Structure formats: structure tokens, C-alpha cells
XYZ file of C-alpha atoms in Angstrom:
267
model
C -50.247 -69.090 53.071
C -53.535 -67.828 51.829
C -53.026 -64.494 53.551
C -49.552 -64.166 52.017
C -50.939 -64.866 48.505
C -53.630 -62.266 49.033
C -51.102 -59.758 50.197
C -48.914 -60.390 47.147
C -51.895 -60.126 44.838
C -52.927 -56.813 46.392
C -49.341 -55.506 46.089
C -49.190 -56.559 42.454
C -52.521 -54.838 41.856
C -51.423 -51.536 43.480
C -48.065 -51.371 41.636
C -49.565 -50.384 38.231
C -51.709 -47.749 39.943
C -48.610 -46.228 41.660
C -46.726 -46.237 38.385
C -49.613 -44.443 36.657
C -49.723 -41.848 39.404
C -45.999 -41.299 39.271
C -46.124 -40.931 35.524
C -49.032 -38.464 35.707
C -47.149 -36.415 38.385
C -44.016 -36.441 36.194
C -45.958 -35.321 33.156
C -47.570 -32.609 35.213
C -44.165 -31.329 36.376
C -42.810 -31.360 32.814
C -45.840 -29.458 31.527
C -45.558 -26.917 34.371
C -41.869 -26.401 33.552
C -42.639 -25.949 29.880
C -45.484 -23.563 30.655
C -43.291 -21.610 33.098
C -40.490 -21.419 30.575
C -42.774 -20.140 27.871
C -44.297 -17.595 30.260
C -40.833 -16.385 31.323
C -39.638 -16.188 27.699
C -42.766 -14.281 26.687
C -42.417 -11.980 29.672
C -38.721 -11.408 28.888
C -39.689 -10.690 25.237
C -42.295 -8.226 26.406
C -39.752 -6.587 28.704
C -37.247 -6.380 25.844
C -39.855 -4.828 23.600
C -40.813 -2.298 26.327
C -37.157 -1.440 26.846
C -36.630 -1.074 23.144
C -39.691 1.147 22.789
C -39.090 3.170 25.893
C -37.525 6.586 25.298
C -34.905 6.012 27.982
C -33.399 3.171 25.934
C -33.095 5.342 22.855
C -29.752 7.015 22.224
C -29.759 10.442 23.766
C -29.107 13.287 21.428
C -25.517 14.344 21.850
C -24.716 18.085 21.908
C -22.668 19.235 18.943
C -21.074 22.658 18.505
C -23.218 25.153 16.588
C -25.993 22.588 16.250
C -23.984 20.463 13.892
C -25.687 17.257 12.734
C -23.355 16.180 9.930
C -19.737 14.953 10.184
C -16.959 17.511 9.935
C -16.026 16.287 6.484
C -19.540 16.975 5.246
C -19.671 20.390 6.937
C -16.549 21.433 4.962
C -18.379 20.570 1.758
C -17.114 17.084 1.146
C -15.137 16.133 -1.944
C -11.495 16.991 -2.638
C -11.371 20.290 -0.768
C -12.618 18.621 2.387
C -10.150 15.771 1.847
C -7.334 18.307 1.696
C -8.414 20.215 4.836
C -8.991 16.965 6.769
C -5.668 15.437 5.638
C -7.259 12.485 3.919
C -4.510 12.768 1.273
C -1.448 13.743 3.280
C 0.793 14.442 0.292
C -1.740 16.786 -1.292
C -2.501 18.531 1.943
C 1.185 19.014 2.775
C 1.783 20.379 -0.715
C -1.056 22.889 -0.514
C -0.067 24.010 2.985
C 3.601 24.282 1.924
C 2.652 26.371 -1.107
C 0.571 28.740 1.045
C 3.403 29.033 3.506
C 5.921 29.748 0.670
C 3.655 32.485 -0.664
C 3.304 34.069 2.752
C 7.066 33.930 3.328
C 7.761 35.557 -0.030
C 5.234 38.334 0.340
C 5.461 38.958 4.036
C 8.979 38.088 5.199
C 10.923 38.630 1.962
C 8.687 41.632 1.170
C 8.082 40.531 -2.418
C 5.381 42.242 -4.400
C 2.928 40.315 -6.512
C 3.775 41.995 -9.823
C 7.539 41.620 -9.152
C 7.140 37.931 -8.361
C 5.071 37.265 -11.494
C 7.604 39.078 -13.678
C 10.545 37.171 -12.187
C 8.801 33.790 -12.593
C 7.888 34.527 -16.239
C 11.482 35.674 -16.981
C 12.920 32.473 -15.561
C 10.484 30.221 -17.409
C 10.781 31.978 -20.783
C 14.579 32.150 -20.526
C 14.902 28.447 -19.697
C 12.595 27.364 -22.531
C 14.273 29.718 -25.036
C 17.786 28.508 -24.170
C 16.661 24.862 -24.237
C 15.105 25.307 -27.675
C 18.281 26.790 -29.133
C 20.606 24.332 -27.410
C 18.620 21.215 -28.417
C 20.958 20.522 -31.311
C 23.887 20.263 -28.935
C 22.306 18.307 -26.077
C 20.198 16.142 -28.466
C 17.115 16.565 -26.346
C 14.154 18.631 -27.408
C 12.419 20.852 -24.883
C 8.996 19.888 -23.612
C 6.104 20.940 -25.752
C 4.531 24.113 -24.419
C 0.805 23.459 -23.970
C -1.815 25.869 -25.007
C -3.310 27.495 -21.904
C -6.947 28.511 -21.978
C -9.061 29.585 -18.989
C -12.215 27.483 -19.043
C -15.482 29.390 -18.836
C -17.610 27.078 -16.636
C -15.436 27.078 -13.466
C -15.155 30.913 -13.597
C -18.927 31.206 -13.947
C -19.475 28.780 -11.067
C -17.069 30.688 -8.861
C -18.701 34.011 -9.733
C -22.168 32.590 -9.103
C -21.068 31.170 -5.750
C -19.551 34.477 -4.691
C -22.613 36.356 -5.804
C -24.878 34.071 -3.711
C -22.671 34.396 -0.612
C -22.392 38.217 -0.951
C -26.177 38.534 -1.318
C -26.658 36.317 1.691
C -24.309 38.504 3.705
C -26.153 41.616 2.655
C -29.485 40.063 3.671
C -28.052 39.070 7.043
C -26.690 42.609 7.586
C -30.068 44.089 6.607
C -31.913 41.851 9.113
C -29.418 42.733 11.838
C -29.654 46.486 11.147
C -33.506 46.386 11.139
C -33.446 45.884 14.894
C -35.519 42.683 14.924
C -32.991 40.470 16.709
C -30.923 42.053 19.450
C -28.839 38.887 19.941
C -27.692 38.869 16.289
C -26.916 42.576 16.540
C -24.658 42.124 19.554
C -22.985 39.106 17.982
C -22.246 41.053 14.775
C -20.854 44.027 16.726
C -18.645 41.695 18.796
C -17.364 39.875 15.729
C -16.598 43.051 13.799
C -14.829 44.513 16.825
C -12.639 41.410 17.143
C -11.813 41.565 13.382
C -10.867 45.241 13.710
C -8.458 44.420 16.527
C -6.930 41.613 14.489
C -6.687 43.905 11.465
C -4.762 46.449 13.522
C -2.277 43.768 14.708
C -1.505 42.286 11.279
C -2.193 42.906 7.625
C -4.697 41.099 5.426
C -2.189 38.614 4.011
C -1.041 37.486 7.425
C -4.615 37.250 8.642
C -5.565 35.145 5.629
C -2.533 32.854 6.216
C -3.508 32.404 9.892
C -7.070 31.518 8.790
C -5.763 28.938 6.306
C -3.448 27.367 8.918
C -6.378 27.148 11.308
C -8.500 25.581 8.570
C -5.817 22.922 8.122
C -5.437 22.170 11.841
C -8.620 22.870 13.825
C -11.041 20.519 11.928
C -8.548 17.613 12.225
C -8.013 18.187 15.945
C -11.725 18.650 16.514
C -12.549 15.385 14.711
C -9.968 13.599 16.913
C -11.220 15.008 20.228
C -14.826 15.600 19.187
C -16.583 14.238 22.292
C -14.404 16.178 24.757
C -14.660 19.412 22.861
C -18.446 19.067 22.583
C -18.781 18.423 26.296
C -16.831 21.560 27.147
C -18.721 23.497 24.478
C -22.028 22.488 25.973
C -20.949 23.727 29.436
C -19.703 26.976 27.865
C -22.985 27.510 26.023
C -24.995 26.944 29.212
C -22.858 29.521 31.032
C -23.128 32.015 28.134
C -26.929 31.622 28.090
C -27.048 32.232 31.825
C -24.967 35.391 31.523
C -27.004 36.570 28.569
C -30.225 36.039 30.506
C -28.823 38.180 33.390
C -27.721 40.861 30.907
C -31.154 40.776 29.166
C -32.959 41.080 32.476
C -30.845 43.915 33.859
C -29.907 45.916 30.776
C -31.293 44.892 27.442
C -34.947 44.620 28.490
C -34.839 48.222 29.697
C -33.745 49.607 26.318
C -36.665 51.227 24.530
C -37.402 49.750 21.093
C -39.258 51.237 18.162
C -42.480 49.758 16.850
C -42.118 46.819 14.447
C -43.093 47.195 10.850
C -45.827 44.567 11.086
C -47.503 46.295 14.027
C -50.404 48.555 13.173
C -50.298 52.129 14.381
C -53.176 53.424 16.354
């Protein structure tokens, strides 16, 4: 009996010690998990920061035709003219394109002349207003009041100033091309003028202007719709053109003798 009591007393004495050890081990495990979680979260944060700061994670610069960085709407100048060309207002765009088409049909297909058309329009308008004014006592409806028409000065001056700036810019560009400083611009200008001469021989100026206006109403809208695909093909085309130009420059253009530049001092 004495031995059993001693055994029970020793068991009771060891139980609190075992519980303390188990609690300590449990606390250690919890602290390790917390520490491990904080380390993993901090490491994941560091990795996210590295990925965000790494240049590979940044959005690669997408190739755009002619080095364009702005949207097509901004390239066309923005505002109402760009809205018309981009069909933002479909009724207005359809009206403008229909008016241009009517003018082309009258002058090109019907072979109307500008002076004849203006005279016929004025005859019709003046005759209608004159007859309406004299017949107002019979129909009991007065004709519309004819407004006073004045050409404003400011828009005309702005248009003239804009044309002057563009013409001077074109003259400066032609002067730089003709000076022989940039062979690439020279070849591009020759090719462009040659294409225009061929188009001018195929159709007159009115038809060429009408084709340009129709292209202005269609190409920007289609390009904005299929922008990524067109830019991808354009990038491939530009790479191939640069390769061909490099071959041409190495075999032909580099062998053409050039005169001394103006900035170079003569011996």
C-alpha cells in the first residue's frame, strides 16, 4: 500500500510538469508558425516589389505606325472635325460625306461647272423667295425672313494663318531635302511625287480630292478598329523595308559621291 501511494504521489507530481512541457512546446510551435508566416509574407512582398520594379514586368512599348503616341482621334486634331472623320456623330458624318459625294457627282459625272451651278442655285433661291413674297396675300403665310449674311473676319484670318504656316513648313522641308543633307528624305520625296504624278495622270484633281476625302472618312475608323493587327503587320513591313534600305545603301547609295557639307571647313 505504501508503494502504491508513493507511485500515485509521484504520478501526480509529474503531471503538472508534463502539462507545462506540452504547453511550452505548443507555444513554440505557434510562435514558429507565426514567424514563418511573417517571413513568407515579407518575402512575398519583397518578390512582388521586385517584380513590380523589374523592367520585364513593365508594359512593353507597343509599335505604332509612324511613331504615333496619341490616339487616332487626337492625331486628327480632336474636336468636331475629328468627330466627323471618326464617325462619332453618324448623322453629321453621313451628311458631310453625302454632300461631298453630291458635289463630285455634279461636277464629275454630270459635268457641271462651278459658275453654272452657282448661278442655277441662286436663280432657284431668288425665284422661290420672290414668288413667295408676292403670293403671301393669297396663301396667308409670309416667307421666311432673309438673314443678313456677313463673312466673319476671325475664321478667315485663322484659316489664312494656318495655310501660311503649313506652306512655309513645306517650303522649309523642300529646302532641307534639296540641300542634300538627308538622302533618305530625298528618295522618299521623289517616290511620293512620282506616285502623285501617276495618280494625276489617271484622274483629275477633283476626283483625286474626292478619293482622299473618302479615304479620310474610312481609313481612320478601320484602323482604330483593327489597330493592333495593323500595327503588327506595319512593324514587320518596316523591319523588311529597313533591311532592304540597308542593302541598297551598302551596294549603291554609299558609293555615290557627295559634295562637302556647308559646316565643314575647307582646307
